[in-house]
Coordinates of C-alpha atoms in Angstrom, one line a residue:
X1 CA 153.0 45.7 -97.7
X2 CA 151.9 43.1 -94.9
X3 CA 147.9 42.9 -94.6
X4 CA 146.0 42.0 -91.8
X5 CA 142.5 40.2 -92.7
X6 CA 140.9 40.3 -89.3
X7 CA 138.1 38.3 -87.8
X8 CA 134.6 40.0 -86.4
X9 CA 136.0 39.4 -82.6
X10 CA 139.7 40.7 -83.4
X11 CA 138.3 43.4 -85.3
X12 CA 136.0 44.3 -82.0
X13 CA 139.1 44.2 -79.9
X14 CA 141.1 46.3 -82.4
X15 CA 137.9 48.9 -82.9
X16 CA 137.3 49.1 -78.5
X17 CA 139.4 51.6 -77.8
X18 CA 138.0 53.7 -80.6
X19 CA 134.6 52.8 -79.4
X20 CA 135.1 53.5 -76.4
X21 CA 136.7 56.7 -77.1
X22 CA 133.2 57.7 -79.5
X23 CA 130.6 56.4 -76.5
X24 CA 131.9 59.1 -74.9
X25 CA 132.7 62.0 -77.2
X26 CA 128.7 61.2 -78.5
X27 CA 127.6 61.4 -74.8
X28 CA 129.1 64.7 -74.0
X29 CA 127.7 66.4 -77.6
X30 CA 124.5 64.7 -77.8
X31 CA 121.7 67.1 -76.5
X32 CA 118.9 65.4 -74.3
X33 CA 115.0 66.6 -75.6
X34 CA 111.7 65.5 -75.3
X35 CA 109.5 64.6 -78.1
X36 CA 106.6 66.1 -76.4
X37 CA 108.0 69.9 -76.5
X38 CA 108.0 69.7 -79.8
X39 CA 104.2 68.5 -80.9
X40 CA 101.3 71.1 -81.0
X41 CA 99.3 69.3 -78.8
X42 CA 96.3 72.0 -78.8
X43 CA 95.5 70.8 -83.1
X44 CA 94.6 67.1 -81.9
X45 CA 91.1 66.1 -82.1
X46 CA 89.9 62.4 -81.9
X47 CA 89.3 60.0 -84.7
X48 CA 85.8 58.7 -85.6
X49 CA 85.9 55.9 -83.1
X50 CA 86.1 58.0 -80.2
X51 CA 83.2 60.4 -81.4
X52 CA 85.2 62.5 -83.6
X53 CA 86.1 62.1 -87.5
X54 CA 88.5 59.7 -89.4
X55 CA 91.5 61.5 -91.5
X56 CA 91.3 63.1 -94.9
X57 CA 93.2 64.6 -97.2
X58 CA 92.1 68.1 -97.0
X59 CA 93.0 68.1 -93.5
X60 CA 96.8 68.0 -94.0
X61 CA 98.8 71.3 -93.8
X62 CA 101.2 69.5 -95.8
X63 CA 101.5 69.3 -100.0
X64 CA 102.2 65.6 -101.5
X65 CA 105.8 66.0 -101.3
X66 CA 106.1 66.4 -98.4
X67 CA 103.8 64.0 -96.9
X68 CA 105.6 61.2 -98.6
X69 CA 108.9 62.0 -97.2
X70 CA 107.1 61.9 -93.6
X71 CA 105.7 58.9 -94.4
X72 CA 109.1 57.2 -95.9
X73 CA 111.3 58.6 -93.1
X74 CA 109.1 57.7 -90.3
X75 CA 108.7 53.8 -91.5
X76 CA 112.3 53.7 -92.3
X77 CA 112.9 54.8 -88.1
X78 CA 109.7 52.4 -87.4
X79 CA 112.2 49.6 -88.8
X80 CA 114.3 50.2 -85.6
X81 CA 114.4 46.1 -84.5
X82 CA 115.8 44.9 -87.4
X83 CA 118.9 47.3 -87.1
X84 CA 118.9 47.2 -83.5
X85 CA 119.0 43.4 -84.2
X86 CA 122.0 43.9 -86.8
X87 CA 124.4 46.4 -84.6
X88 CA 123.6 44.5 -81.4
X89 CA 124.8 40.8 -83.4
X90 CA 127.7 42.9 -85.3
X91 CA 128.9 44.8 -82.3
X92 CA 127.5 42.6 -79.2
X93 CA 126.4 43.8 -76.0
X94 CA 129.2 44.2 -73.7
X95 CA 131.2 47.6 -71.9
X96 CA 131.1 50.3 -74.4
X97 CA 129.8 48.8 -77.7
X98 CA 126.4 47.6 -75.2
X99 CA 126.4 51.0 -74.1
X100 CA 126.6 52.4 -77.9
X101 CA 124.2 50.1 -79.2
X102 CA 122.0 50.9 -76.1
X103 CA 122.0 54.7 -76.6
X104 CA 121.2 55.0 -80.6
X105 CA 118.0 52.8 -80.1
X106 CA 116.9 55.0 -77.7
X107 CA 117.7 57.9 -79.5
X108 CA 116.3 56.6 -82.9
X109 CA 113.6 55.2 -81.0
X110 CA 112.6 59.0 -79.7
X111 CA 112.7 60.1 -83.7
X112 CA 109.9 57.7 -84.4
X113 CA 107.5 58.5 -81.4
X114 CA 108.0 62.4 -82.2
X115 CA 107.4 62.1 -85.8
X116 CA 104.5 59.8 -85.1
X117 CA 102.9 62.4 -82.8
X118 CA 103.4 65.6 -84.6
X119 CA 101.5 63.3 -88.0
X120 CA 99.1 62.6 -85.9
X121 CA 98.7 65.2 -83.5
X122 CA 98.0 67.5 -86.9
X123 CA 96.3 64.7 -88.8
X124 CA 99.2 65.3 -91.4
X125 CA 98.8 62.0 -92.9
X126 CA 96.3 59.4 -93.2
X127 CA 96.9 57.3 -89.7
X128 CA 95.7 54.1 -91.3
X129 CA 98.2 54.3 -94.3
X130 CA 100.3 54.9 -91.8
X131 CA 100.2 51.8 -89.7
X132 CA 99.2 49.5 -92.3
X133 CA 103.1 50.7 -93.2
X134 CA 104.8 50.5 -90.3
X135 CA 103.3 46.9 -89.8
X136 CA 104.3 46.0 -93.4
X137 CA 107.9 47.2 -92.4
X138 CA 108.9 45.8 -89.6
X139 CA 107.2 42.0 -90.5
X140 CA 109.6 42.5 -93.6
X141 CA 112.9 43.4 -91.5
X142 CA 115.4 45.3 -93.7
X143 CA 118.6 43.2 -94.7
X144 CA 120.4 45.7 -97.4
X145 CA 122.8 44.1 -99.5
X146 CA 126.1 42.9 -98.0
X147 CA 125.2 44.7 -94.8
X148 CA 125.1 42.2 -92.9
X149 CA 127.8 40.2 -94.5
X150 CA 130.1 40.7 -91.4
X151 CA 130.9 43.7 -89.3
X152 CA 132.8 46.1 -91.1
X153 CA 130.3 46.0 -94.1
X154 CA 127.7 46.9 -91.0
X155 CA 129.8 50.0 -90.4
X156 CA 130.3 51.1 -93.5
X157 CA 126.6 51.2 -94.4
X158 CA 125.5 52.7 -91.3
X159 CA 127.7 55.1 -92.2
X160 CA 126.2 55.9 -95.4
X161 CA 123.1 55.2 -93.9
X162 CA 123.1 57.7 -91.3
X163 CA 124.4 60.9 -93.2
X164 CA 121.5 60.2 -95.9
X165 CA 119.3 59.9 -93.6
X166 CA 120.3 63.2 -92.0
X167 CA 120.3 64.8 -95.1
X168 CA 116.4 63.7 -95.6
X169 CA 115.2 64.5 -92.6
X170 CA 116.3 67.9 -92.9
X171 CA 115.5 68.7 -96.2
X172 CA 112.1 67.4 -95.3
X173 CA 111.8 69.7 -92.9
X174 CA 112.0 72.4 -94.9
X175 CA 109.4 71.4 -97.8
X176 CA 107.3 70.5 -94.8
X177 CA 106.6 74.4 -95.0
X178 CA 105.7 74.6 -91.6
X179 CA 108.0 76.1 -88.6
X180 CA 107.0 73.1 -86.1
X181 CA 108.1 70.3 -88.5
X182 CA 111.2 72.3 -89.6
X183 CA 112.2 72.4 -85.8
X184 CA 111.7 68.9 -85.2
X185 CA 113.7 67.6 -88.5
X186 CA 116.3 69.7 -87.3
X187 CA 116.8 68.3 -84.0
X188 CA 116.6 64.7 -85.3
X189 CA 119.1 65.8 -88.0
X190 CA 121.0 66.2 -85.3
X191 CA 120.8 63.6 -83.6
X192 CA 121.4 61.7 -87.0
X193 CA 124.7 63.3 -87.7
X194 CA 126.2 62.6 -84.3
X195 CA 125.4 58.9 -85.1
X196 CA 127.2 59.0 -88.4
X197 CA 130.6 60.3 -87.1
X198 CA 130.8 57.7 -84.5
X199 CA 130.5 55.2 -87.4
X200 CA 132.0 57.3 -89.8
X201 CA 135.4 57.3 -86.8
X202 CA 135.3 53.6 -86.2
X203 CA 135.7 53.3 -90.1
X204 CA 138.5 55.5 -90.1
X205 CA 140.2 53.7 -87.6
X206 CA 139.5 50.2 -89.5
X207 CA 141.2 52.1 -92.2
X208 CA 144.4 51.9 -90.4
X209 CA 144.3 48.7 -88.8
X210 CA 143.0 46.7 -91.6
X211 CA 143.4 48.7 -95.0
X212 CA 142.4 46.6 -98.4
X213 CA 139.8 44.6 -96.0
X214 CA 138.0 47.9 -94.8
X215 CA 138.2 49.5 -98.3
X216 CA 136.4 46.6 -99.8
X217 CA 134.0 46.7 -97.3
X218 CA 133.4 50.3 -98.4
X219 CA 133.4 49.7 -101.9
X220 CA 131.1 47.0 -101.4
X221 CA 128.5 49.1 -99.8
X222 CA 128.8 51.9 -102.2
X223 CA 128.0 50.1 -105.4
X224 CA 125.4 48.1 -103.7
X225 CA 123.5 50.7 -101.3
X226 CA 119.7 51.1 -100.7
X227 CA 118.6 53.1 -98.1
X228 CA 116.2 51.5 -95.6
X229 CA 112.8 52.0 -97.0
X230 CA 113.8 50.3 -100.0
X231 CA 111.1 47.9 -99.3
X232 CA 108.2 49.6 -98.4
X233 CA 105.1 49.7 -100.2
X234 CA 105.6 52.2 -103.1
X235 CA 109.1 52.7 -102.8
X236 CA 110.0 53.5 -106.1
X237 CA 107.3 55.9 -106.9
X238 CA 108.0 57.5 -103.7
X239 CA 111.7 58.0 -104.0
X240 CA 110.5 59.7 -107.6
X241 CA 108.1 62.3 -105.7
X242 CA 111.2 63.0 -103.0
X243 CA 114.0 63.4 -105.6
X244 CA 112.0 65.8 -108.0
X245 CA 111.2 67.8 -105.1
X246 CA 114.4 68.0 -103.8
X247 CA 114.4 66.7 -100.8
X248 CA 116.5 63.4 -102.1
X249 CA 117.9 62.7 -105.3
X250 CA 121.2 61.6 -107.0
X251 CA 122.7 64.8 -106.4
X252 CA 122.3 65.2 -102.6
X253 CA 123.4 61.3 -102.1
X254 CA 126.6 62.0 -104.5
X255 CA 127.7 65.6 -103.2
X256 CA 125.8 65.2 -99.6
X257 CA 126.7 62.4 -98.9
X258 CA 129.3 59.9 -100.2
X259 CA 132.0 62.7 -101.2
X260 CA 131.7 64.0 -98.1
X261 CA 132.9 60.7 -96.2
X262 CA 135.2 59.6 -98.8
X263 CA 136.8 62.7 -98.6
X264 CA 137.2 62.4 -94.6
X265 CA 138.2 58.8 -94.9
X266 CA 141.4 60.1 -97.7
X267 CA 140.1 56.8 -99.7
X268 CA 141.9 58.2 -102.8
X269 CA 145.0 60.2 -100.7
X270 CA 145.7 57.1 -98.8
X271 CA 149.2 55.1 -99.5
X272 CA 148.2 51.8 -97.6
X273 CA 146.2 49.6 -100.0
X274 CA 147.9 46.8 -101.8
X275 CA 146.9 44.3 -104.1
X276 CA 143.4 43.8 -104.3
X277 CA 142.8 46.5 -102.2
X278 CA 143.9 49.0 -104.7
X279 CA 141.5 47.0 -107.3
X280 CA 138.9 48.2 -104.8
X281 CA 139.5 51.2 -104.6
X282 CA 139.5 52.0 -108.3
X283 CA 136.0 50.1 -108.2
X284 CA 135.1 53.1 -105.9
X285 CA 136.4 55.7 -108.1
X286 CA 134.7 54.4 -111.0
X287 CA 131.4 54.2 -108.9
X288 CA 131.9 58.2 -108.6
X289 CA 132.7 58.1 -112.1
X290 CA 129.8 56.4 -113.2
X291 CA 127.0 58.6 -110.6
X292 CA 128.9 61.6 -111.9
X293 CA 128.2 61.0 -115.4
X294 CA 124.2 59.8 -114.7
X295 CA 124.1 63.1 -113.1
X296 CA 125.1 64.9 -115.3
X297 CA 122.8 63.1 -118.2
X298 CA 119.9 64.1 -115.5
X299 CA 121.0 67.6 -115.4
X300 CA 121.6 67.9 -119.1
X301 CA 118.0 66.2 -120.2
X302 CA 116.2 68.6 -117.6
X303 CA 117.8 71.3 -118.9
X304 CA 116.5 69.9 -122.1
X305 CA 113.1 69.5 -121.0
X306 CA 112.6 73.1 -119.2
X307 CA 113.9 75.0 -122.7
X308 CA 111.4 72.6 -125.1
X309 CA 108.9 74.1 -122.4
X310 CA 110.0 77.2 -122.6
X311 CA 110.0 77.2 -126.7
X312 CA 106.2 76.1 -126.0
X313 CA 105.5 79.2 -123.7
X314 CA 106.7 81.8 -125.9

């Protein structure tokens, strides 16, 4: 079977009507709100510089789960120029990719002002940690691996990207604990999921006009993937706190998340890859292979752990 290996600017041209297509199916679903509807105003109080008193702990409605996925989601939206950077150079700025790239910073932009209020708003988490973070973010940028390699690789990890980050936001939400916060994760979920099919579509489409170079682009991203916040300050110990509460952990990012798409994208259905691109594709399945198996290791040592406790108890 022929393949095409396309440049970024043929691959734009191929991908426009598709675009195009997605600019407006987004526009028609998306539901306009206001961050401001959705902050309890009526709970702020000023800090100690204006006469009133500086943040601590015992002030949060929130347990330490929970305020570390706030604080992880919101500095991986405060990132927002570096991937506005990276969509704008892979999909440029003109007729409906301009207008795409246009709408989802000003839609992820609104995530980040909301969150920020409602923190604040209910002293939720300590402001200064807070900004010290966001600074610390968006000096560093966020280049994940192969990402930015060209723009199908872009694609495919906003993809990814997107639906994991929709999945944290409203799993958040609910270990927040708290109606308001549940309400507001909800409605950037959202927001986040309508973002993901217009990527997760384009990719589909690359699928069919470019097969083994849009399934290594995919298998690429898989194996490689780090979600945004990879590089903030505590990362790791934070991504322990979120996954053993739930709200994000191998699970969720296996059966949540990458399943899901592959299984909407037909990745192992599909009759179209040849040559190296059915070598990619088995690298995919033995990525699933491999995430299956360390889950189930996880499952089988916890189930290992909570009986050794249970032998204690009794």
């Amino acid at each position: 079977m022929l393949q095409r290996e396309l440049s970024d600017k043929a691959l734009l041209h191929e991908l426009y009507e598709t675009a195009e297509e997605n600019v407006h199916r987004h526009l028609s679903m998306a539901k306009d709100w206001n961050p401001h509807d959705y902050i309890p105003w009526s709970e702020g109080k000023n800090f100690k510089l204006l006469g009133g008193e500086d943040w601590e702990v015992g002030q949060s409605k929130l347990d330490e789960p929970a305020r570390v996925a706030m604080l992880t989601n919101l500095v991986t939206e405060d990132n927002l120029p570096a991937y506005h950077r990276d969509i704008a150079d892979a999909f440029s700025r003109d007729s409906a990719w301009g207008t795409w790239v246009g709408r989802w910073t000003a839609e992820e932009n609104r995530h980040s002002i909301a969150i920020r209020d409602y923190l604040l708003t209910t002293r939720a988490i300590d402001p200064v940690e807070l900004e010290q973070a966001r600074i610390a973010s968006t000096v560093a940028g966020f280049n994940p691996p192969m990402a930015a390699q060209d723009m199908l690789h872009t694609v495919c990890y906003v993809t990814f990207q997107e639906l994991a980050t929709r999945v944290s936001h409203r799993n958040t939400g609910k270990a927040c604990n708290e109606p308001i916060a549940d309400k507001l994760l909800q409605r950037i979920s959202a927001d986040e999921n309508l973002h993901m099919i217009f990527y997760r579509n384009l990719v589909e489409q690359a699928l069919k006009v470019s097969p083994n170079q849009t399934i290594k682009a995919i298998a690429d991203i898989l194996t490689m993937f780090q979600m945004p916040g990879a590089g903030m300050k505590n990362f790791r110990r934070n991504a322990v706190i979120i996954a053993k509460s739930g709200i994000y952990d191998l699970k969720l990012h296996l059966e949540d998340v990458v399943m899901p798409v592959l299984r909407q994208w037909k990745i192992f259905e599909r009759d179209d890859f040849s040559g190296y691109g059915e070598w990619e594709r088995d690298r995919i399945a033995e990525y699933v292979q491999m995430m299956t198996g360390k889950l189930q290791q996880i499952e089988e040592n916890k189930a290992k752990r909570e009986e050794r406790l249970r032998r204690r108890a009794s």
